[in-house]
Coordinates of N, CA, C and O in Angstrom, one line a residue:
M1 N -116.2 102.5 -6.3 CA -115.3 103.5 -6.9 C -114.0 103.2 -6.5 O -113.7 102.9 -5.3
S2 N -112.9 103.2 -7.4 CA -111.6 102.9 -7.1 C -111.0 104.2 -6.2 O -111.2 105.3 -6.3
R3 N -110.1 103.8 -5.3 CA -109.4 104.8 -4.5 C -108.4 105.6 -5.4 O -107.9 105.1 -6.4
L4 N -108.3 106.9 -5.2 CA -107.6 107.7 -5.9 C -106.1 108.0 -5.3 O -106.1 108.0 -4.1
A5 N -105.1 107.9 -6.0 CA -103.8 108.1 -5.3 C -103.0 109.3 -6.2 O -103.4 109.6 -7.2
S6 N -102.0 109.8 -5.4 CA -101.1 110.9 -6.2 C -99.7 110.4 -5.7 O -99.5 110.0 -4.6
V7 N -98.8 110.6 -6.7 CA -97.4 110.3 -6.4 C -96.5 111.4 -7.1 O -96.9 111.7 -8.3
D8 N -95.5 112.0 -6.5 CA -94.5 112.7 -7.3 C -93.3 111.8 -7.8 O -93.1 110.8 -7.1
Y9 N -92.8 112.1 -8.9 CA -91.6 111.2 -9.4 C -90.5 112.0 -10.0 O -90.6 113.1 -10.5
E10 N -89.3 111.5 -10.0 CA -88.2 112.0 -10.7 C -87.5 110.8 -11.4 O -87.0 109.9 -10.7
V11 N -87.2 111.0 -12.6 CA -86.6 109.9 -13.4 C -85.0 110.4 -13.6 O -84.9 111.4 -14.2
F12 N -84.1 109.4 -13.4 CA -82.8 109.7 -13.7 C -82.2 108.8 -14.8 O -82.7 107.7 -14.9
G13 N -81.2 109.3 -15.4 CA -80.7 108.5 -16.7 C -80.5 109.4 -17.8 O -80.5 110.6 -17.7
H14 N -80.6 108.8 -19.1 CA -80.6 109.5 -20.3 C -82.2 109.6 -20.6 O -82.7 108.8 -21.4
V15 N -82.5 110.8 -20.1 CA -84.1 111.0 -20.2 C -84.4 112.3 -20.9 O -85.7 112.6 -21.0
Q16 N -83.4 113.1 -21.2 CA -83.8 114.3 -21.8 C -83.2 114.3 -23.2 O -82.3 113.6 -23.5
G17 N -84.0 114.9 -24.2 CA -83.6 114.9 -25.5 C -84.0 113.6 -26.2 O -83.5 113.4 -27.5
V18 N -84.9 112.7 -25.6 CA -85.2 111.5 -26.3 C -86.7 111.3 -26.1 O -87.3 110.2 -26.1
F19 N -87.5 112.4 -26.2 CA -88.9 112.5 -26.1 C -89.4 111.8 -24.9 O -90.6 111.3 -25.0
F20 N -88.8 111.8 -23.8 CA -89.3 111.1 -22.5 C -90.5 111.9 -22.1 O -91.6 111.2 -21.7
R21 N -90.6 113.1 -22.2 CA -91.9 113.9 -21.7 C -93.0 113.6 -22.6 O -94.1 113.3 -22.2
K22 N -92.7 113.5 -23.9 CA -93.9 113.2 -24.8 C -94.5 111.8 -24.5 O -95.7 111.7 -24.5
Y23 N -93.5 110.8 -24.5 CA -94.1 109.5 -24.2 C -94.7 109.4 -22.7 O -95.8 108.7 -22.5
T24 N -94.2 110.1 -21.7 CA -94.7 109.9 -20.5 C -96.2 110.7 -20.5 O -97.2 110.1 -19.8
Q25 N -96.4 111.7 -21.2 CA -97.6 112.3 -21.2 C -98.7 111.5 -21.9 O -99.8 111.3 -21.6
K26 N -98.1 110.8 -23.0 CA -99.0 109.9 -23.9 C -99.5 108.7 -23.0 O -100.6 108.3 -23.1
E27 N -98.5 108.1 -22.3 CA -98.8 106.8 -21.4 C -99.7 107.3 -20.3 O -100.7 106.6 -19.9
G28 N -99.5 108.5 -19.6 CA -100.3 108.9 -18.5 C -101.9 109.1 -19.1 O -102.6 108.8 -18.5
S29 N -101.8 109.8 -20.3 CA -103.4 109.9 -20.9 C -103.9 108.6 -21.2 O -105.2 108.4 -20.9
R30 N -103.1 107.6 -21.7 CA -103.6 106.3 -22.1 C -104.2 105.5 -20.8 O -105.3 105.0 -21.0
L31 N -103.5 105.8 -19.7 CA -104.0 105.1 -18.6 C -105.1 105.9 -17.8 O -105.6 105.6 -16.7
Q32 N -105.5 107.0 -18.5 CA -106.6 107.9 -17.8 C -106.1 108.5 -16.5 O -106.9 108.7 -15.6
L33 N -104.9 108.9 -16.5 CA -104.3 109.6 -15.3 C -104.2 111.1 -15.6 O -104.3 111.5 -16.8
V34 N -104.1 111.8 -14.6 CA -103.9 113.3 -14.7 C -102.6 113.7 -14.0 O -102.1 112.8 -13.3
G35 N -102.1 114.7 -14.4 CA -100.9 115.3 -13.8 C -100.1 116.1 -14.7 O -100.6 116.7 -15.5
W36 N -98.7 115.9 -14.4 CA -97.8 116.8 -15.3 C -96.5 116.3 -15.4 O -96.0 115.3 -14.5
V37 N -95.7 116.7 -16.3 CA -94.2 116.2 -16.6 C -93.4 117.4 -17.1 O -93.9 118.2 -17.7
R38 N -92.2 117.4 -16.6 CA -91.2 118.5 -17.2 C -89.8 118.0 -17.0 O -89.4 117.3 -16.2
N39 N -89.0 118.6 -17.8 CA -87.5 118.4 -17.7 C -86.9 119.4 -16.5 O -87.6 120.5 -16.3
T40 N -86.0 118.9 -15.8 CA -85.4 119.8 -14.9 C -84.1 120.3 -15.4 O -83.5 119.9 -16.4
N41 N -83.4 121.2 -14.6 CA -82.2 121.8 -15.0 C -81.1 120.9 -14.8 O -79.9 121.2 -15.0
W42 N -81.4 119.7 -14.0 CA -80.3 118.7 -13.6 C -80.3 117.5 -14.4 O -79.9 116.4 -13.9
D43 N -81.0 117.7 -15.6 CA -81.0 116.5 -16.7 C -81.8 115.3 -16.1 O -81.6 114.1 -16.5
T44 N -82.9 115.5 -15.3 CA -83.9 114.5 -15.0 C -85.2 114.8 -15.5 O -85.3 116.0 -16.1
V45 N -86.1 114.0 -15.3 CA -87.5 114.4 -15.6 C -88.3 114.2 -14.5 O -88.1 113.2 -13.8
E46 N -89.1 115.2 -14.1 CA -90.1 115.1 -13.0 C -91.4 115.4 -13.1 O -91.8 115.9 -14.2
G47 N -92.4 115.0 -12.3 CA -93.7 115.3 -12.4 C -94.5 114.7 -11.3 O -94.0 114.3 -10.3
Q48 N -95.8 114.7 -11.6 CA -96.9 114.3 -10.6 C -97.9 113.4 -11.4 O -98.3 113.9 -12.4
I49 N -98.3 112.2 -10.9 CA -99.4 111.5 -11.5 C -100.5 111.4 -10.5 O -100.4 111.2 -9.2
Q50 N -101.8 111.4 -10.9 CA -102.9 111.2 -10.0 C -103.9 110.4 -10.8 O -104.1 110.4 -12.0
G51 N -104.7 109.5 -10.1 CA -105.7 108.7 -10.6 C -106.0 107.5 -9.9 O -105.6 107.5 -8.6
P52 N -106.8 106.5 -10.4 CA -107.0 105.3 -9.6 C -105.8 104.6 -9.3 O -104.8 104.6 -10.0
K53 N -105.6 104.0 -8.1 CA -104.5 103.5 -7.4 C -103.8 102.4 -8.4 O -102.6 102.4 -8.7
E54 N -104.6 101.7 -9.1 CA -104.1 100.6 -10.0 C -103.4 101.3 -11.2 O -102.4 100.8 -11.5
A55 N -104.0 102.3 -11.7 CA -103.5 103.0 -12.9 C -102.3 103.5 -12.5 O -101.2 103.6 -13.3
V56 N -102.1 104.3 -11.3 CA -100.9 104.9 -10.9 C -99.8 103.8 -10.7 O -98.7 104.2 -11.2
E57 N -100.2 102.7 -10.2 CA -99.1 101.7 -10.0 C -98.6 101.2 -11.4 O -97.4 100.9 -11.6
N58 N -99.5 101.1 -12.4 CA -99.1 100.8 -13.8 C -98.1 101.8 -14.3 O -97.2 101.5 -15.0
M59 N -98.4 103.0 -14.0 CA -97.6 104.2 -14.5 C -96.2 104.1 -13.8 O -95.2 104.4 -14.4
K60 N -96.2 103.9 -12.5 CA -95.0 103.8 -11.8 C -94.0 102.8 -12.5 O -92.9 103.0 -12.7
N61 N -94.7 101.6 -12.7 CA -93.9 100.5 -13.5 C -93.3 101.0 -14.8 O -92.3 100.6 -15.1
W62 N -94.2 101.7 -15.7 CA -93.9 102.2 -16.9 C -92.6 103.0 -16.8 O -91.6 103.1 -17.5
L63 N -92.6 104.0 -15.7 CA -91.6 105.0 -15.6 C -90.2 104.2 -15.2 O -89.2 104.7 -15.5
R64 N -90.4 103.1 -14.5 CA -89.2 102.4 -14.0 C -88.6 101.5 -15.2 O -87.3 101.4 -15.1
T65 N -89.5 101.1 -16.0 CA -89.0 100.0 -17.0 C -89.0 100.4 -18.5 O -88.4 99.7 -19.3
T66 N -89.9 101.3 -18.9 CA -90.1 101.5 -20.3 C -89.6 102.8 -20.8 O -88.6 102.9 -21.5
G67 N -90.3 103.9 -20.3 CA -90.0 105.2 -20.8 C -90.1 105.3 -22.4 O -90.8 104.6 -23.1
S68 N -89.2 106.2 -23.0 CA -89.2 106.5 -24.4 C -88.3 105.5 -25.0 O -87.3 105.0 -24.4
P69 N -88.5 105.2 -26.3 CA -87.6 104.1 -27.0 C -86.1 104.4 -27.0 O -85.3 103.4 -26.7
M70 N -85.7 105.6 -27.0 CA -84.3 105.9 -27.0 C -83.8 106.3 -25.5 O -82.6 106.7 -25.3
S71 N -84.5 106.2 -24.5 CA -84.1 106.5 -23.1 C -83.4 105.5 -22.5 O -83.6 104.3 -22.8
R72 N -82.6 105.9 -21.4 CA -82.1 104.9 -20.5 C -82.5 105.2 -19.1 O -82.0 106.2 -18.6
I73 N -83.2 104.5 -18.4 CA -83.7 104.8 -17.1 C -82.6 104.1 -16.1 O -82.7 103.0 -16.1
D74 N -82.0 104.9 -15.2 CA -81.1 104.5 -14.3 C -81.9 104.2 -12.9 O -81.6 103.3 -12.2
K75 N -82.7 105.2 -12.6 CA -83.5 105.0 -11.2 C -84.7 106.0 -11.4 O -84.6 106.9 -12.1
V76 N -85.7 105.7 -10.5 CA -86.9 106.5 -10.4 C -87.0 106.8 -8.8 O -87.2 105.7 -8.2
N77 N -87.3 107.9 -8.4 CA -87.5 108.3 -7.0 C -89.0 108.5 -7.0 O -89.5 109.5 -7.9
F78 N -89.9 107.9 -6.1 CA -91.2 108.3 -5.9 C -91.3 108.8 -4.5 O -90.8 108.3 -3.6
T79 N -92.0 110.0 -4.4 CA -92.2 110.7 -3.2 C -93.6 111.1 -2.9 O -94.4 111.2 -4.1
N80 N -94.0 111.5 -1.7 CA -95.2 112.1 -1.4 C -96.5 111.3 -2.0 O -97.4 111.8 -2.5
E81 N -96.3 109.9 -1.8 CA -97.4 109.0 -2.2 C -98.4 109.0 -1.3 O -98.2 108.8 -0.1
K82 N -99.6 109.2 -1.8 CA -100.8 109.4 -0.8 C -102.1 109.1 -1.5 O -102.3 109.2 -2.7
E83 N -103.1 108.9 -0.6 CA -104.4 108.7 -1.2 C -105.0 110.1 -1.1 O -104.8 111.0 -0.3
I84 N -105.8 110.3 -2.2 CA -106.4 111.8 -2.3 C -107.9 111.7 -2.4 O -108.5 110.7 -2.9
P85 N -108.7 112.6 -2.0 CA -110.1 112.6 -2.1 C -110.6 112.9 -3.5 O -111.7 112.5 -3.8
A86 N -109.9 113.7 -4.1 CA -110.4 114.0 -5.6 C -109.2 114.6 -6.5 O -108.1 114.8 -6.0
L87 N -109.3 114.3 -7.7 CA -108.2 114.8 -8.6 C -108.0 116.4 -8.6 O -108.8 117.0 -8.5
E88 N -106.6 116.7 -8.6 CA -106.2 118.1 -8.6 C -106.0 118.7 -10.0 O -105.7 119.9 -10.2
F89 N -106.1 117.9 -11.1 CA -105.8 118.3 -12.4 C -106.9 117.8 -13.4 O -107.5 116.8 -12.9
D90 N -107.1 118.4 -14.5 CA -108.1 117.9 -15.5 C -107.4 117.1 -16.5 O -108.3 116.4 -17.2
S91 N -106.2 117.1 -16.7 CA -105.6 116.3 -17.8 C -104.0 116.1 -17.4 O -103.6 116.4 -16.4
F92 N -103.3 115.5 -18.4 CA -101.9 115.2 -18.2 C -101.2 116.1 -19.2 O -101.4 116.1 -20.4
T93 N -100.3 117.0 -18.6 CA -99.9 118.0 -19.4 C -98.2 118.1 -19.2 O -97.7 117.5 -18.3
T94 N -97.6 118.7 -20.2 CA -96.3 119.0 -20.1 C -96.0 120.4 -19.5 O -96.7 121.3 -20.0
R95 N -95.2 120.5 -18.6 CA -94.8 122.0 -18.0 C -93.5 122.3 -18.6 O -92.6 121.4 -18.7
Y96 N -93.2 123.6 -18.7 CA -91.9 124.2 -19.1 C -91.3 125.1 -18.1 O -92.0 125.5 -17.2

């Protein structure tokens, strides 16, 4: 069985009002990850992703380089990266 990982993220740039949350939730689900995504009051998008280490790394790369078609990603901060014994969420959701 693959090791499970968890990481928090915050994406900076032109990432609100361009469906970034929707695309992030869709990509996380496609990679069979769980977690959440939300807009912040300071014009960034933040969240947490959990799942097999390889899938988490793929999602980190997607957050750095792809995003939604109309977004502009300036940088992404990843924090609290760790191995976890079990998933803490059932799905990938949008928080408000």
